[in-house]
């Protein structure tokens, strides 16, 4: 069985950049070590390099553009994030949707640099489609639950079960994360029991007064 | 075996709107009848209603937005094109790419009105992903060949074979069209022999001095 | 002084398409005639042609793409809407935002076909920028008030006054519409008194049980 | 008179990231000092922090999103680039076009952090519109000349003169850069003589074997 993966998406939160990014990354490293759970973070592009240099945890970009190096002002390439020390990238997050052609382009670009790939999806059908592209992970996040504090694993366990099944049918090597509203160890426990390989979460950790406290609870039932 | 399908995409060509749209639709009807091949057209939105009313051929929208009726200025809904008489729609054409979530949204919207769905894709991987969404058709068009006059069926038969195989593996009920550079009966013959169910084409018919002449050649070896 | 203009944006409302589009257009014609106020409608693309043929009122597209005729699947060209009988077009509506380059491209395309142009904007600064492009009209709609039923002319008269001033400073030939929450004759009266040349509205007319009743009230104090 | 400004856009060029970004920034600092011309660079987001820390030159982001800190995965905020040490940002580059509303949003966000703003435009009309938004600089780059090696100042001096005039008419405090094909000191000399305040360039410096040599030539006639 794969070791569960927790990715903390720092988004563009004021509470997740600069020094705070370091505090969260430090907590991820410490609690990951204690618990044996892999805890990664996805910081702002500008924080990628310092976070990747200072902390022995997986660091993800929040997005990459599937373009080769060249005349692409304002774009983020696989080469750039790899050089900055990232070990993977989110692709097609609900706040940064891509065309199908560009999802595939980003994936292909990431593979050239051995970057781990996590394609985000919004429902069962798009999860199956994403799995057909053979990323390392698909992360299913029902958009109506994102940022609500209502956990997908409690509110809609069916969508997780159906998504896990859809992924396994299309490409059984693809692993499944889930997200939206995950805030406690119990939420993660349920998510794992429903067949996922981990979770993608954000505000519950990033906006916490003490991120380490939340992370410690999150891994408590794994 | 399914009867082959030819869809003529009128795009926003000056030679494909208004009266010319009618001439092409009339030719599609006549030659479709003669040959037993189904020939449909995808006209401008503004021509959808007159073409659908006057010609007994399948009429496709070139794009729909996957939104329910409502406050969506400038959008095209399944309800609108259905009311205008369309029998189906292209989705995600290379000149009108959509996010994965919106491809799925457009597909779901089209199904509510029993509209035939044709998802356009650019390579083998995105074709597999599109097939996982269960449209009626996937239309694979290598972007580097679109509008070149170089036929995909001659220039890159491998991409067609691999795409057909990918579709059949993911969802065997999905039918496959191919496009890009198709201009003669021989191109279509090869495409069908490679396992596709028809073709999506544009300039070779739309810009022809005599569209009927080209269409008659296109069906000649089927 | 210019005669005031009222444009009813039918959006993609179920209550604004097909037969209902005809009912609203008929009311616009009748009450426009009675009152001497010009009342136009902006229907779905698929309804442009029938509405323009049957009613002697200005008919606007809800959006155009600033592209020349050609290989632009799913796009809407100035040539298409002109051929369908439109007399003008909205550009950059808040529900169909365009890049600055494309706003200018749409404007240039519309001018070639003598189409009236209405650029929609969201605040004072973007209104000044739009005026610098010299459209026929700028329509200022504070996004936070759209669809709320709270009239911009009552809730935020300052934004209208400052926008009118900004337009006059940049290009005094550009006329100003306002929108968002306009539902009564009193709202329009205030908007005109603040220096605008008319209004752009939608739900209050389109979703009304009796659109003619609402339109009659809207022109009552002009 | 303002001191001329040269901004070197490193785009996503392989020759402009990591170590090479440092070499170009070092050359910019050295030649800027020698010549009294301000030479800034616009590196990849991931290089912003190291470049801003190590070199006493103006450092620009290639793009920012006009959003406040928050749930905006994959976005780039003014706060992030300011924290990374940027002194300004390009906005609306031709390779990263924004809606008019978002150009204004990016500008407003940049101002909160006292970041210098450079709005890129494609022709005379959009230059006037951009000037109405009151950025520090407008950078006019005719898209048909970008990356061609054909200098805008030689190929189309008229567009520069008309753009400078348009800017001065709309808002005389806004300064003007020009770009596209600028590669020699002579090109810059002409651009300044036509009334601009500097240039925005990329490949001629970034892809040069010896960027310092090219920069030294570029400032030679100022």
Coordinates of N, CA and C in Angstrom, one line a residue, chain B residues 47-189:
Chain B
X47 N -26.9 31.4 -38.5 CA -27.4 30.6 -39.7 C -28.1 29.3 -39.2
X48 N -27.9 29.0 -37.9 CA -28.4 27.7 -37.5 C -29.9 27.5 -37.8
X49 N -30.7 28.5 -37.5 CA -32.2 28.3 -37.6 C -32.6 28.2 -39.1
X50 N -32.2 29.1 -40.0 CA -32.6 28.9 -41.4 C -32.1 27.6 -42.0
X51 N -30.8 27.2 -41.7 CA -30.3 26.0 -42.3 C -31.1 24.8 -41.7
X52 N -31.3 24.8 -40.5 CA -32.0 23.6 -39.9 C -33.5 23.5 -40.4
X53 N -34.1 24.7 -40.7 CA -35.4 24.7 -41.2 C -35.5 24.2 -42.6
X54 N -34.6 24.6 -43.4 CA -34.7 24.4 -44.9 C -34.1 23.1 -45.4
X55 N -33.2 22.4 -44.6 CA -32.5 21.3 -45.2 C -32.6 20.1 -44.2
X56 N -32.9 18.9 -44.8 CA -33.1 17.7 -44.0 C -31.8 17.0 -43.8
X57 N -30.9 17.7 -43.1 CA -29.6 17.2 -42.8 C -29.3 17.5 -41.4
X58 N -28.4 16.7 -40.8 CA -28.0 17.0 -39.4 C -27.3 18.4 -39.3
X59 N -27.7 19.3 -38.4 CA -27.1 20.6 -38.3 C -26.4 20.7 -36.9
X60 N -25.2 21.1 -36.9 CA -24.4 21.2 -35.6 C -24.1 22.6 -35.3
X61 N -24.1 22.9 -34.0 CA -23.5 24.2 -33.5 C -22.0 24.0 -33.5
X62 N -21.3 25.0 -33.6 CA -19.8 24.9 -33.6 C -19.3 24.9 -32.2
X63 N -20.1 25.2 -31.2 CA -19.7 25.3 -29.8 C -20.9 25.5 -29.0
X64 N -20.9 25.0 -27.8 CA -21.9 25.5 -26.8 C -21.2 25.7 -25.5
X65 N -21.7 26.6 -24.7 CA -21.2 26.8 -23.3 C -22.1 25.9 -22.4
X66 N -21.4 25.3 -21.5 CA -22.1 24.4 -20.6 C -22.8 25.1 -19.5
X67 N -23.6 26.1 -19.8 CA -24.4 26.8 -18.7 C -25.9 26.6 -18.9
X68 N -26.5 26.6 -17.8 CA -28.0 26.6 -17.8 C -28.5 27.9 -18.3
X69 N -29.7 28.0 -18.8 CA -30.3 29.3 -19.1 C -30.1 30.3 -18.0
X70 N -29.9 31.5 -18.2 CA -29.7 32.5 -17.2 C -28.9 33.7 -17.6
X71 N -28.3 34.3 -16.6 CA -27.5 35.6 -16.8 C -26.2 35.3 -17.4
X72 N -26.1 34.9 -18.7 CA -24.9 34.5 -19.4 C -24.8 35.2 -20.7
X73 N -24.7 36.5 -20.7 CA -24.6 37.4 -21.9 C -23.5 36.8 -22.8
X74 N -23.9 36.7 -24.1 CA -22.9 36.3 -25.1 C -22.6 34.8 -25.1
X75 N -23.3 34.1 -24.3 CA -23.0 32.6 -24.3 C -24.0 31.9 -25.2
X76 N -23.7 30.7 -25.5 CA -24.6 29.9 -26.4 C -25.0 28.7 -25.5
X77 N -26.3 28.5 -25.3 CA -26.8 27.4 -24.5 C -27.3 26.3 -25.4
X78 N -27.3 25.1 -24.8 CA -27.9 23.9 -25.5 C -29.4 24.2 -25.8
X79 N -30.1 24.9 -24.9 CA -31.5 25.2 -25.1 C -31.7 26.1 -26.4
X80 N -30.8 27.0 -26.5 CA -30.9 27.9 -27.7 C -30.7 27.2 -29.0
X81 N -29.6 26.3 -29.1 CA -29.3 25.7 -30.3 C -30.4 24.6 -30.6
X82 N -30.9 24.0 -29.6 CA -31.9 23.0 -29.8 C -33.2 23.7 -30.3
X83 N -33.6 24.8 -29.7 CA -34.7 25.6 -30.2 C -34.5 26.0 -31.7
X84 N -33.3 26.3 -32.0 CA -33.0 26.7 -33.4 C -33.0 25.5 -34.4
X85 N -33.1 24.3 -33.9 CA -33.2 23.2 -34.8 C -31.9 22.3 -34.9
X86 N -30.9 22.7 -34.1 CA -29.6 21.9 -34.2 C -29.9 20.4 -33.7
X87 N -29.2 19.5 -34.3 CA -29.3 18.1 -33.9 C -28.1 17.7 -33.1
X88 N -27.1 18.6 -33.0 CA -25.9 18.3 -32.2 C -24.9 19.5 -32.1
X89 N -23.8 19.2 -31.6 CA -22.8 20.3 -31.4 C -21.4 19.8 -31.4
X90 N -20.5 20.6 -32.0 CA -19.1 20.4 -31.7 C -18.8 20.9 -30.3
X91 N -17.8 20.4 -29.7 CA -17.4 20.8 -28.3 C -15.8 20.8 -28.3
X92 N -15.2 21.9 -27.9 CA -13.8 22.0 -27.7 C -13.0 21.9 -29.0
X93 N -13.6 22.5 -30.1 CA -12.8 22.6 -31.3 C -11.5 23.4 -31.1
X94 N -10.5 23.0 -31.8 CA -9.1 23.6 -31.6 C -9.2 25.1 -31.7
X95 N -10.2 25.7 -32.4 CA -10.2 27.2 -32.4 C -11.2 27.7 -31.3
X96 N -11.6 26.8 -30.4 CA -12.6 27.3 -29.4 C -12.4 26.3 -28.2
X97 N -11.2 26.2 -27.7 CA -10.9 25.3 -26.6 C -11.6 25.6 -25.3
X98 N -11.9 24.6 -24.6 CA -12.6 24.7 -23.3 C -11.8 24.1 -22.2
X99 N -12.1 24.5 -21.0 CA -11.5 23.8 -19.8 C -12.1 22.4 -19.8
X100 N -11.4 21.5 -19.1 CA -12.0 20.1 -19.0 C -13.3 20.2 -18.3
X101 N -13.5 21.0 -17.2 CA -14.7 21.1 -16.5 C -15.8 21.6 -17.4
X102 N -15.5 22.6 -18.3 CA -16.5 23.1 -19.2 C -16.8 22.2 -20.4
X103 N -15.9 21.3 -20.8 CA -16.2 20.3 -21.8 C -17.3 19.4 -21.2
X104 N -17.0 19.0 -20.0 CA -18.0 18.1 -19.3 C -19.3 18.8 -19.1
X105 N -19.3 20.1 -18.8 CA -20.5 20.9 -18.6 C -21.3 21.0 -19.9
X106 N -20.6 21.2 -21.0 CA -21.2 21.3 -22.3 C -21.9 20.0 -22.7
X107 N -21.2 19.0 -22.4 CA -21.7 17.6 -22.7 C -22.9 17.3 -22.0
X108 N -22.9 17.6 -20.7 CA -24.1 17.4 -19.8 C -25.3 18.2 -20.3
X109 N -25.0 19.5 -20.7 CA -26.1 20.4 -21.2 C -26.6 19.8 -22.5
X110 N -25.8 19.4 -23.3 CA -26.2 18.9 -24.7 C -27.1 17.6 -24.5
X111 N -26.7 16.8 -23.6 CA -27.5 15.5 -23.3 C -28.9 15.8 -22.9
X112 N -29.1 16.9 -22.1 CA -30.5 17.2 -21.7 C -31.4 17.5 -22.8
X113 N -30.8 17.9 -24.0 CA -31.7 18.2 -25.1 C -31.5 17.2 -26.2
X114 N -30.9 16.0 -25.9 CA -30.7 14.9 -26.9 C -29.9 15.4 -28.1
X115 N -29.0 16.3 -27.8 CA -28.1 16.7 -28.9 C -26.9 15.8 -29.0
X116 N -26.6 15.5 -30.3 CA -25.4 14.6 -30.5 C -24.1 15.4 -30.2
X117 N -23.2 14.8 -29.6 CA -22.0 15.5 -29.1 C -20.7 15.0 -29.8
X118 N -19.9 16.0 -30.2 CA -18.6 15.7 -30.9 C -17.5 16.5 -30.2
X119 N -16.7 15.8 -29.4 CA -15.6 16.5 -28.7 C -14.4 16.4 -29.6
X120 N -13.8 17.6 -29.8 CA -12.6 17.6 -30.7 C -11.4 17.5 -29.8
X121 N -10.4 16.8 -30.3 CA -9.1 16.6 -29.5 C -7.9 16.8 -30.4
X122 N -6.8 16.9 -29.7 CA -5.6 17.2 -30.5 C -4.5 16.0 -30.6
X123 N -4.6 15.1 -29.7 CA -3.7 14.0 -29.8 C -4.3 12.7 -29.1
X124 N -3.4 11.7 -29.0 CA -3.9 10.4 -28.5 C -4.4 10.5 -27.1
X125 N -3.6 11.2 -26.3 CA -3.9 11.3 -24.8 C -5.2 12.0 -24.6
X126 N -5.4 13.2 -25.2 CA -6.6 13.9 -25.0 C -7.8 13.2 -25.6
X127 N -7.6 12.4 -26.6 CA -8.6 11.6 -27.2 C -9.1 10.6 -26.2
X128 N -8.2 9.9 -25.5 CA -8.6 9.0 -24.5 C -9.4 9.7 -23.4
X129 N -8.9 10.8 -23.0 CA -9.6 11.6 -21.9 C -11.0 12.0 -22.4
X130 N -11.1 12.4 -23.6 CA -12.4 12.8 -24.1 C -13.4 11.6 -24.1
X131 N -12.8 10.4 -24.5 CA -13.7 9.2 -24.6 C -14.2 8.8 -23.2
X132 N -13.4 9.1 -22.2 CA -13.8 8.8 -20.8 C -15.1 9.6 -20.4
X133 N -15.3 10.7 -21.1 CA -16.5 11.5 -20.9 C -17.8 11.0 -21.6
X134 N -17.6 10.0 -22.4 CA -18.7 9.3 -23.1 C -19.5 10.2 -24.1
X135 N -18.9 11.0 -24.9 CA -19.6 11.7 -26.0 C -20.1 10.7 -27.0
X136 N -20.9 11.2 -28.0 CA -21.2 10.3 -29.1 C -20.0 10.1 -30.0
X137 N -19.3 11.2 -30.3 CA -18.1 11.1 -31.1 C -16.9 11.9 -30.5
X138 N -15.7 11.4 -30.7 CA -14.5 12.1 -30.5 C -13.9 12.4 -31.9
X139 N -13.5 13.7 -32.1 CA -12.9 14.0 -33.4 C -11.5 14.4 -33.2
X140 N -10.6 13.6 -33.7 CA -9.2 13.8 -33.5 C -8.6 14.6 -34.7
X141 N -8.1 15.8 -34.3 CA -7.5 16.7 -35.4 C -6.1 17.1 -35.0
X142 N -5.0 16.5 -35.5 CA -3.7 17.0 -35.1 C -3.6 18.5 -35.5
X143 N -3.3 19.4 -34.6 CA -3.4 20.8 -34.8 C -2.4 21.2 -35.9
X144 N -1.3 20.6 -36.0 CA -0.2 21.0 -36.9 C -0.7 20.7 -38.4
X145 N -1.7 20.0 -38.6 CA -2.2 19.7 -40.0 C -3.4 20.4 -40.4
X146 N -4.1 21.1 -39.4 CA -5.4 21.8 -39.7 C -5.1 22.9 -40.7
X147 N -5.9 22.9 -41.8 CA -5.9 23.9 -42.8 C -4.6 23.9 -43.7
X148 N -3.9 22.8 -43.6 CA -2.7 22.7 -44.4 C -2.9 22.1 -45.8
X149 N -4.0 21.3 -45.9 CA -4.2 20.6 -47.2 C -3.4 19.3 -47.1
X150 N -2.6 19.1 -46.1 CA -2.0 17.8 -45.9 C -2.9 16.9 -45.1
X151 N -3.3 15.8 -45.6 CA -4.3 14.9 -45.0 C -3.7 14.2 -43.8
X152 N -4.4 14.2 -42.7 CA -4.0 13.4 -41.5 C -3.9 11.9 -41.8
X153 N -4.8 11.5 -42.7 CA -4.9 10.0 -43.0 C -3.6 9.6 -43.8
X154 N -3.0 10.5 -44.5 CA -1.8 10.1 -45.2 C -0.6 10.5 -44.4
X155 N -0.6 11.7 -43.8 CA 0.6 12.2 -43.1 C 0.9 11.5 -41.8
X156 N -0.2 11.1 -41.1 CA 0.1 10.5 -39.8 C -1.0 9.4 -39.5
X157 N -1.0 8.4 -40.3 CA -2.0 7.3 -40.0 C -1.9 6.7 -38.6
X158 N -0.7 6.8 -38.1 CA -0.4 6.2 -36.7 C -1.2 6.9 -35.7
X159 N -1.4 8.2 -35.7 CA -2.1 8.9 -34.7 C -3.6 8.5 -34.8
X160 N -4.1 8.2 -36.0 CA -5.5 7.8 -36.1 C -5.6 6.4 -35.5
X161 N -4.8 5.5 -35.8 CA -4.8 4.1 -35.3 C -4.7 4.1 -33.8
X162 N -3.8 4.8 -33.3 CA -3.6 4.8 -31.8 C -4.8 5.5 -31.1
X163 N -5.4 6.5 -31.8 CA -6.5 7.2 -31.1 C -7.7 6.3 -31.2
X164 N -7.9 5.6 -32.3 CA -9.1 4.6 -32.3 C -8.9 3.6 -31.2
X165 N -7.7 3.1 -31.1 CA -7.4 2.1 -30.1 C -7.6 2.6 -28.7
X166 N -7.2 3.8 -28.5 CA -7.3 4.4 -27.1 C -8.8 4.6 -26.8
X167 N -9.6 5.1 -27.8 CA -11.0 5.2 -27.5 C -11.7 3.9 -27.2
X168 N -11.3 2.9 -28.0 CA -12.0 1.6 -27.8 C -11.6 1.0 -26.5
X169 N -10.4 1.3 -26.0 CA -10.0 0.8 -24.7 C -10.8 1.5 -23.6
X170 N -10.9 2.8 -23.7 CA -11.6 3.5 -22.6 C -13.1 3.4 -22.6
X171 N -13.7 3.5 -23.8 CA -15.1 3.4 -23.9 C -15.5 3.0 -25.3
X172 N -15.8 1.8 -25.5 CA -16.0 1.2 -26.9 C -17.3 1.7 -27.6
X173 N -18.1 2.4 -26.8 CA -19.4 2.9 -27.5 C -19.1 4.3 -28.2
X174 N -18.0 4.9 -27.9 CA -17.7 6.2 -28.5 C -17.2 6.0 -29.9
X175 N -17.7 6.8 -30.8 CA -17.3 6.7 -32.2 C -16.2 7.7 -32.5
X176 N -15.5 7.5 -33.6 CA -14.3 8.3 -33.8 C -14.4 9.0 -35.2
X177 N -14.2 10.3 -35.2 CA -14.0 11.0 -36.5 C -12.6 11.5 -36.5
X178 N -12.1 11.8 -37.7 CA -10.8 12.4 -37.8 C -10.9 13.6 -38.7
X179 N -9.9 14.5 -38.6 CA -9.9 15.7 -39.4 C -8.6 16.2 -39.7
X180 N -8.5 17.3 -40.3 CA -7.2 18.0 -40.6 C -6.8 17.6 -42.0
X181 N -6.9 18.4 -43.0 CA -6.4 18.2 -44.3 C -7.1 17.2 -45.2
X182 N -8.3 16.8 -44.7 CA -9.1 15.8 -45.5 C -9.7 16.6 -46.7
X183 N -9.4 16.1 -47.9 CA -9.9 16.8 -49.1 C -10.4 15.9 -50.2
X184 N -10.1 14.6 -50.2 CA -10.5 13.8 -51.3 C -11.2 12.5 -50.7
X185 N -11.8 11.8 -51.7 CA -12.4 10.5 -51.3 C -11.4 9.5 -50.8
X186 N -10.2 9.6 -51.4 CA -9.1 8.7 -50.9 C -8.8 8.9 -49.5
X187 N -8.7 10.2 -49.1 CA -8.4 10.5 -47.7 C -9.4 9.9 -46.7
X188 N -10.7 10.0 -47.1 CA -11.8 9.5 -46.3 C -11.7 7.9 -46.3
X189 N -11.4 7.3 -47.4 CA -11.3 5.9 -47.5 C -10.3 5.4 -46.5

